[in-house]
Tab-separated table of C-alpha atoms in Angstrom:
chain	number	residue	atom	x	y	z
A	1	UNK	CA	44.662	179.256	87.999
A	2	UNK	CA	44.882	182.858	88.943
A	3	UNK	CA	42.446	182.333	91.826
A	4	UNK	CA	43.801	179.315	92.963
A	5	UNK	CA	47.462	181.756	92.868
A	6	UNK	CA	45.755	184.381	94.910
A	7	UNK	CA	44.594	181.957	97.435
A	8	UNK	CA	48.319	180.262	98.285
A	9	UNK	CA	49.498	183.689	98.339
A	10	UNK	CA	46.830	185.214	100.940
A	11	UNK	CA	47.357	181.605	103.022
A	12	UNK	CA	51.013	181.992	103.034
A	13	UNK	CA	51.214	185.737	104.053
A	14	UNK	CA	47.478	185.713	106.429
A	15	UNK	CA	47.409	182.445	107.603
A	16	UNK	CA	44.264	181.478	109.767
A	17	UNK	CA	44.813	179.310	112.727
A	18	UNK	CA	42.557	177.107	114.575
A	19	UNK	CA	40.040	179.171	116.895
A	20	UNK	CA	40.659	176.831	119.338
A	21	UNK	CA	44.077	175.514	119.736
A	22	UNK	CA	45.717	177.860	117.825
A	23	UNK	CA	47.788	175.409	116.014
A	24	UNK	CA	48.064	176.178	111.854
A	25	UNK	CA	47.504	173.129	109.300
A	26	UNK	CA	46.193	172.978	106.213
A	27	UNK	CA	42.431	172.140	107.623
A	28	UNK	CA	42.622	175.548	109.691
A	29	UNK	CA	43.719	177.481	106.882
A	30	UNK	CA	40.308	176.279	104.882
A	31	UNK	CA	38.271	175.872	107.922
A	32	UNK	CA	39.482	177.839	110.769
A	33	UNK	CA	39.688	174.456	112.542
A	34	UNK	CA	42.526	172.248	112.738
A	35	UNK	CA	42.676	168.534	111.771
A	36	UNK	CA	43.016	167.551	115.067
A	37	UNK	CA	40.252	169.587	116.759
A	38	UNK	CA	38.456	168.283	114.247
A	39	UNK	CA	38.957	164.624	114.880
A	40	UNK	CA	38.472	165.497	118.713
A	41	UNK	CA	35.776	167.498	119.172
A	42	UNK	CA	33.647	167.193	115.505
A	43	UNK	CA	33.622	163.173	115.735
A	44	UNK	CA	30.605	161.543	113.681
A	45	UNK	CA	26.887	162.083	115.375
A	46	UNK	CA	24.493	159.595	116.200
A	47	UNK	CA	21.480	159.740	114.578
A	48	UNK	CA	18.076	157.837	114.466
A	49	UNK	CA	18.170	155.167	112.019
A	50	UNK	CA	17.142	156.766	108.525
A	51	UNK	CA	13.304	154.576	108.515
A	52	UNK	CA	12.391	156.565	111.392
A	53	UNK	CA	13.106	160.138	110.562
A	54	UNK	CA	10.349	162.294	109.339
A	55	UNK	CA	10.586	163.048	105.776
A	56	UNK	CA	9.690	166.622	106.345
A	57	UNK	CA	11.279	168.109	109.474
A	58	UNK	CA	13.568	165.171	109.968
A	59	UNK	CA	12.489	165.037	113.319
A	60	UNK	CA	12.920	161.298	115.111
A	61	UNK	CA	9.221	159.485	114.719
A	62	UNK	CA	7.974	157.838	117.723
A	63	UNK	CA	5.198	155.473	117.679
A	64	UNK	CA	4.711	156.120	113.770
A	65	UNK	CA	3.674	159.713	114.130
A	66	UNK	CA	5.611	163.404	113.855
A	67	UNK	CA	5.665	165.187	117.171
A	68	UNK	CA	6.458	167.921	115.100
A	69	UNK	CA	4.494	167.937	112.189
A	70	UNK	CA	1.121	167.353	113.936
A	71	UNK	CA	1.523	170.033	116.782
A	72	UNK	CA	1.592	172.905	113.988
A	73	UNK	CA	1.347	173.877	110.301
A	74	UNK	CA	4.177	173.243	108.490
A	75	UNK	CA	4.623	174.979	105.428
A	76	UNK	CA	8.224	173.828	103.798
A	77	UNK	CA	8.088	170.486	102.077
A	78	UNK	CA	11.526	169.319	103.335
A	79	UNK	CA	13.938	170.030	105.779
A	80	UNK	CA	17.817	169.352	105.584
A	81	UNK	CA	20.562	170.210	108.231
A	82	UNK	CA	24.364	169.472	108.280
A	83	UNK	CA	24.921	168.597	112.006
A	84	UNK	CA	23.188	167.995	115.062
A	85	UNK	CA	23.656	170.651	117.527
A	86	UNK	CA	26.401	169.143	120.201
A	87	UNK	CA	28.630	171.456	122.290
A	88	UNK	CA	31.290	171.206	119.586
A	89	UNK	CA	28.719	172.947	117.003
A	90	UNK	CA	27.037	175.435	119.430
A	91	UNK	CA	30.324	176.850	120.748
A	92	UNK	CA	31.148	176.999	116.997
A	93	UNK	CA	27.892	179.382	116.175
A	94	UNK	CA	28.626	181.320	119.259
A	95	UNK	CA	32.310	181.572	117.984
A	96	UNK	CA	31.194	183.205	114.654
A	97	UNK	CA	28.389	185.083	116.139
A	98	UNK	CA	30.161	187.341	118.797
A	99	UNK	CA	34.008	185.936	119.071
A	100	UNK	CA	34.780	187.394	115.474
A	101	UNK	CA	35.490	184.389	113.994
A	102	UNK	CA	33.781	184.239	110.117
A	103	UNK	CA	35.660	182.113	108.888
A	104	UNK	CA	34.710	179.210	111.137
A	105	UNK	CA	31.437	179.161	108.838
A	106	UNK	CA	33.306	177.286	106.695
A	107	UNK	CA	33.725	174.464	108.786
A	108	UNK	CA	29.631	173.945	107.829
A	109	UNK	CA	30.676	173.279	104.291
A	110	UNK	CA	31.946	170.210	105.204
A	111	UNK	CA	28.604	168.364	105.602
A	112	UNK	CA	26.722	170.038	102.657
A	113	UNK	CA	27.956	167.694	99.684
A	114	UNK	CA	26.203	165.109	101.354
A	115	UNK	CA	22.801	166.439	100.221
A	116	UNK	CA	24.521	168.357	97.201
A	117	UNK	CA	22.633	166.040	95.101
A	118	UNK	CA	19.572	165.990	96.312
A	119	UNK	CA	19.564	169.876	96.355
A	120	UNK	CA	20.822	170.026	92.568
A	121	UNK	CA	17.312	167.841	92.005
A	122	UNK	CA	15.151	170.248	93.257
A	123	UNK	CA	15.811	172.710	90.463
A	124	UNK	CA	15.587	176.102	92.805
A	125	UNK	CA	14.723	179.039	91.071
A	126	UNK	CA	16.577	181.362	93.856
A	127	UNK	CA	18.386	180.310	97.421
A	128	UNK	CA	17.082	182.705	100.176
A	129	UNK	CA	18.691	184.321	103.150
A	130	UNK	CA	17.182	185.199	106.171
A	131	UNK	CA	17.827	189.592	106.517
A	132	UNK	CA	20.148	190.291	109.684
A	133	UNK	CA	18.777	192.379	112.712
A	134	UNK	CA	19.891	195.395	112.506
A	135	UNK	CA	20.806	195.091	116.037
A	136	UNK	CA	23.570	192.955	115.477
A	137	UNK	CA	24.913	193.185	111.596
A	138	UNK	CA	27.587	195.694	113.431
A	139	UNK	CA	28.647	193.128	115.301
A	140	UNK	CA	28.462	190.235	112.907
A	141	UNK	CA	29.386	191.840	109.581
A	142	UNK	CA	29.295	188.743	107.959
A	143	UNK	CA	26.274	186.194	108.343
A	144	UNK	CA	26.530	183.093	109.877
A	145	UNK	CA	25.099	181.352	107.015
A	146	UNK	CA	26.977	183.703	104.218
A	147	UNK	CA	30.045	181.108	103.266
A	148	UNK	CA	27.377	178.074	102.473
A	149	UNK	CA	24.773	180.204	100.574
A	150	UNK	CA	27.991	181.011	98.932
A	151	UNK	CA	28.998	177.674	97.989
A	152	UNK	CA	25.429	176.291	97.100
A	153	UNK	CA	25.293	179.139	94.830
A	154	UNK	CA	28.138	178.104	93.067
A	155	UNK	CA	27.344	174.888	92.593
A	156	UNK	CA	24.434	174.700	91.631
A	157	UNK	CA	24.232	177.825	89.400
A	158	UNK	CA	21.483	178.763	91.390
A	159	UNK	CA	21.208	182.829	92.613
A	160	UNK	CA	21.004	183.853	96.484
A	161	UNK	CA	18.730	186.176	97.372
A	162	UNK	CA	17.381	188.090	100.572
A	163	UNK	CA	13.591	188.631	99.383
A	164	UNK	CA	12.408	189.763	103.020
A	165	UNK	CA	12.817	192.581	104.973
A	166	UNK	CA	13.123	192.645	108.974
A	167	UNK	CA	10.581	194.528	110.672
A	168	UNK	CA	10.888	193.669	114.152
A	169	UNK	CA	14.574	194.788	116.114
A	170	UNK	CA	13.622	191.722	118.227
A	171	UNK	CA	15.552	188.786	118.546
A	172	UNK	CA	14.553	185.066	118.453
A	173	UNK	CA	16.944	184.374	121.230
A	174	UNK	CA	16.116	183.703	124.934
A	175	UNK	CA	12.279	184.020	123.532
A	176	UNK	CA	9.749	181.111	125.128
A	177	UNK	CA	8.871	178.157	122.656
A	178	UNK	CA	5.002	179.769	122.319
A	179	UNK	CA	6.709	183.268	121.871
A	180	UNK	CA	9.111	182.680	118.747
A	181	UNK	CA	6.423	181.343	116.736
A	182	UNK	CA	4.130	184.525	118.141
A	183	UNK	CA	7.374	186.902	116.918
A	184	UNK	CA	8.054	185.499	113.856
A	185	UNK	CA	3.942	185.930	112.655
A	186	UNK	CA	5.065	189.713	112.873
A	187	UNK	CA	8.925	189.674	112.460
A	188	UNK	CA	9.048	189.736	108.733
A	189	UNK	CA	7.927	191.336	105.126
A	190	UNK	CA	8.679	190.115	101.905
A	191	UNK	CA	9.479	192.863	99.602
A	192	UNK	CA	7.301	194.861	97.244
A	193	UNK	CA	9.807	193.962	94.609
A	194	UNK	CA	9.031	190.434	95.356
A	195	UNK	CA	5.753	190.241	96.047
A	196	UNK	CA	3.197	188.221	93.922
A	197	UNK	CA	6.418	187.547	92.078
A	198	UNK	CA	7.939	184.269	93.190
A	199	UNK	CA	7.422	181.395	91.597
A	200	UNK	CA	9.019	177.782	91.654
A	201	UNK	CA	11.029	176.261	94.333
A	202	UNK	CA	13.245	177.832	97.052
A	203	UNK	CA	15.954	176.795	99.371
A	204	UNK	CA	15.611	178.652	102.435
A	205	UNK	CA	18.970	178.944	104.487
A	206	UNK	CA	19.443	179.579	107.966
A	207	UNK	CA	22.052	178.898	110.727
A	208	UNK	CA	20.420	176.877	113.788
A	209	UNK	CA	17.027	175.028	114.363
A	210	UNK	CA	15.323	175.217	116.836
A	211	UNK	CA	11.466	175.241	116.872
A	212	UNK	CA	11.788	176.016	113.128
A	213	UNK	CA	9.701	179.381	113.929
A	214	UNK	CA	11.376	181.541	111.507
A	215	UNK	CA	12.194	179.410	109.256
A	216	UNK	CA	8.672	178.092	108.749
A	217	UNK	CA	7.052	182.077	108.667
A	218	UNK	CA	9.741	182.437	105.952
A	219	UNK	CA	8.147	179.330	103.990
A	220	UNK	CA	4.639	180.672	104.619
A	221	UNK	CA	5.471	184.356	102.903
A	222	UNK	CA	7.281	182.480	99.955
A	223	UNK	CA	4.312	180.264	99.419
A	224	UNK	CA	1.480	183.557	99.629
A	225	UNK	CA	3.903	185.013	97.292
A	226	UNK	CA	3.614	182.400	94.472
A	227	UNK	CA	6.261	179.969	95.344
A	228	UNK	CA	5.625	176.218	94.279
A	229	UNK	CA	7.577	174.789	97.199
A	230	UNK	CA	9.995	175.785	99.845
A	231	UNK	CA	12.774	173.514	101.055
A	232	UNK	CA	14.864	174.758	104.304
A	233	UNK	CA	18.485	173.757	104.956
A	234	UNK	CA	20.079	174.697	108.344
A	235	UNK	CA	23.716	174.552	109.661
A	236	UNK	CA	22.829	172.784	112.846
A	237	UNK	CA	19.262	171.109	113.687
A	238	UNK	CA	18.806	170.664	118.262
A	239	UNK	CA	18.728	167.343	118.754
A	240	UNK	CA	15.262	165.847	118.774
């Protein structure tokens, strides 16, 4: 009751309006994006029917094999994502990335009760977060990712943790397709207070997508470390 208190007070006296009209409503003031951006620009995606989506990478299947799946080893056993990456959800990323705009992250909550559920199933032992670079945590005080870890925590009683450290000061973006699988090999550590400790299942969060290169090299050092199996949710997956 107190919280709830708290919240009406900080809304009434901050209020956050919408990063990109600048109107105030009560979606804004939870998401940092009004209702009717929202209806404009973050209208319902098109996917592939649900029969002919991989069950690992949830990449689109085309003539009953996994482009994905067979041009690599793939180490998580499932992938989820909240949206597909349209212009609406990139400028969004880019907003919270460098416009100083954290509390758009929120708007990513909207999409994860639909595979609340299936998470809660799972039974993780810990949800993981990917370390910042250096580089940029100045800049982007708050991760991308922060508000959902947040919320999955919450609900499903599940700790977050960050069980890696960040060796390379190199960035994933503007790298080739060859190259951010080459940089992520060498990119990351897990931690000596974590290592040859893990054990169980993991959700692995992380913001965007792409070639899964991270994301995958994060599986892989769970998995040497004595994880059962690693499941990866992202904020936005590229479209296939």
């Amino acid at each position: 009751m107190i919280r709830k208190f708290i919240i009406l007070l900080l809304d009434a006296l901050f209020p956050i309006n919408c990063s990109f009209c600048g109107r105030f409503d009560f979606f804004s003031s939870k998401l940092s994006v009004c209702k009717i951006c929202y209806k404009e620009r973050g209208k319902e995606q098109v996917t592939a029917p649900r029969d002919f989506i991989c069950d690992i990478c949830a990449t689109e299947i085309i003539h009953e094999d996994c482009a994905y799946c067979n041009s690599r080893n793939v180490f998580f056993a499932k992938l989820y994502y909240i949206r597909i990456r349209g212009d609406f959800e990139r400028e969004i990323i880019q907003k919270v990335k460098f416009g100083n705009a954290p509390y758009l992250s929120n708007y990513f909550r909207l999409g994860v009760r639909k595979c609340l559920s299936s998470l809660k199933e799972r039974n993780y032992t810990a949800i993981v977060s990917i370390p910042s670079n250096k580089k940029t945590i100045r800049n982007r005080p708050i991760p991308v990712c922060k508000p959902v870890t947040n919320f999955l925590a919450r609900q499903t009683q599940v700790e977050a943790i960050i069980p890696f450290i960040k060796k390379s000061k190199e960035l994933q973006s503007g790298k080739s397709f060859r190259d951010r699988f080459l940089h992520a090999q060498s990119a990351f550590a897990i931690k000596k207070s974590h290592a040859k400790k893990i054990s169980g299942n993991y959700l692995l969060v992380d913001d965007v997508f792409t070639t899964g290169a991270t994301v995958n090299e994060m599986a892989k050092l769970l998995l040497l470390n004595g994880a059962k199996e690693v499941d990866v949710l992202v904020l936005v997956k590229g479209k296939n």
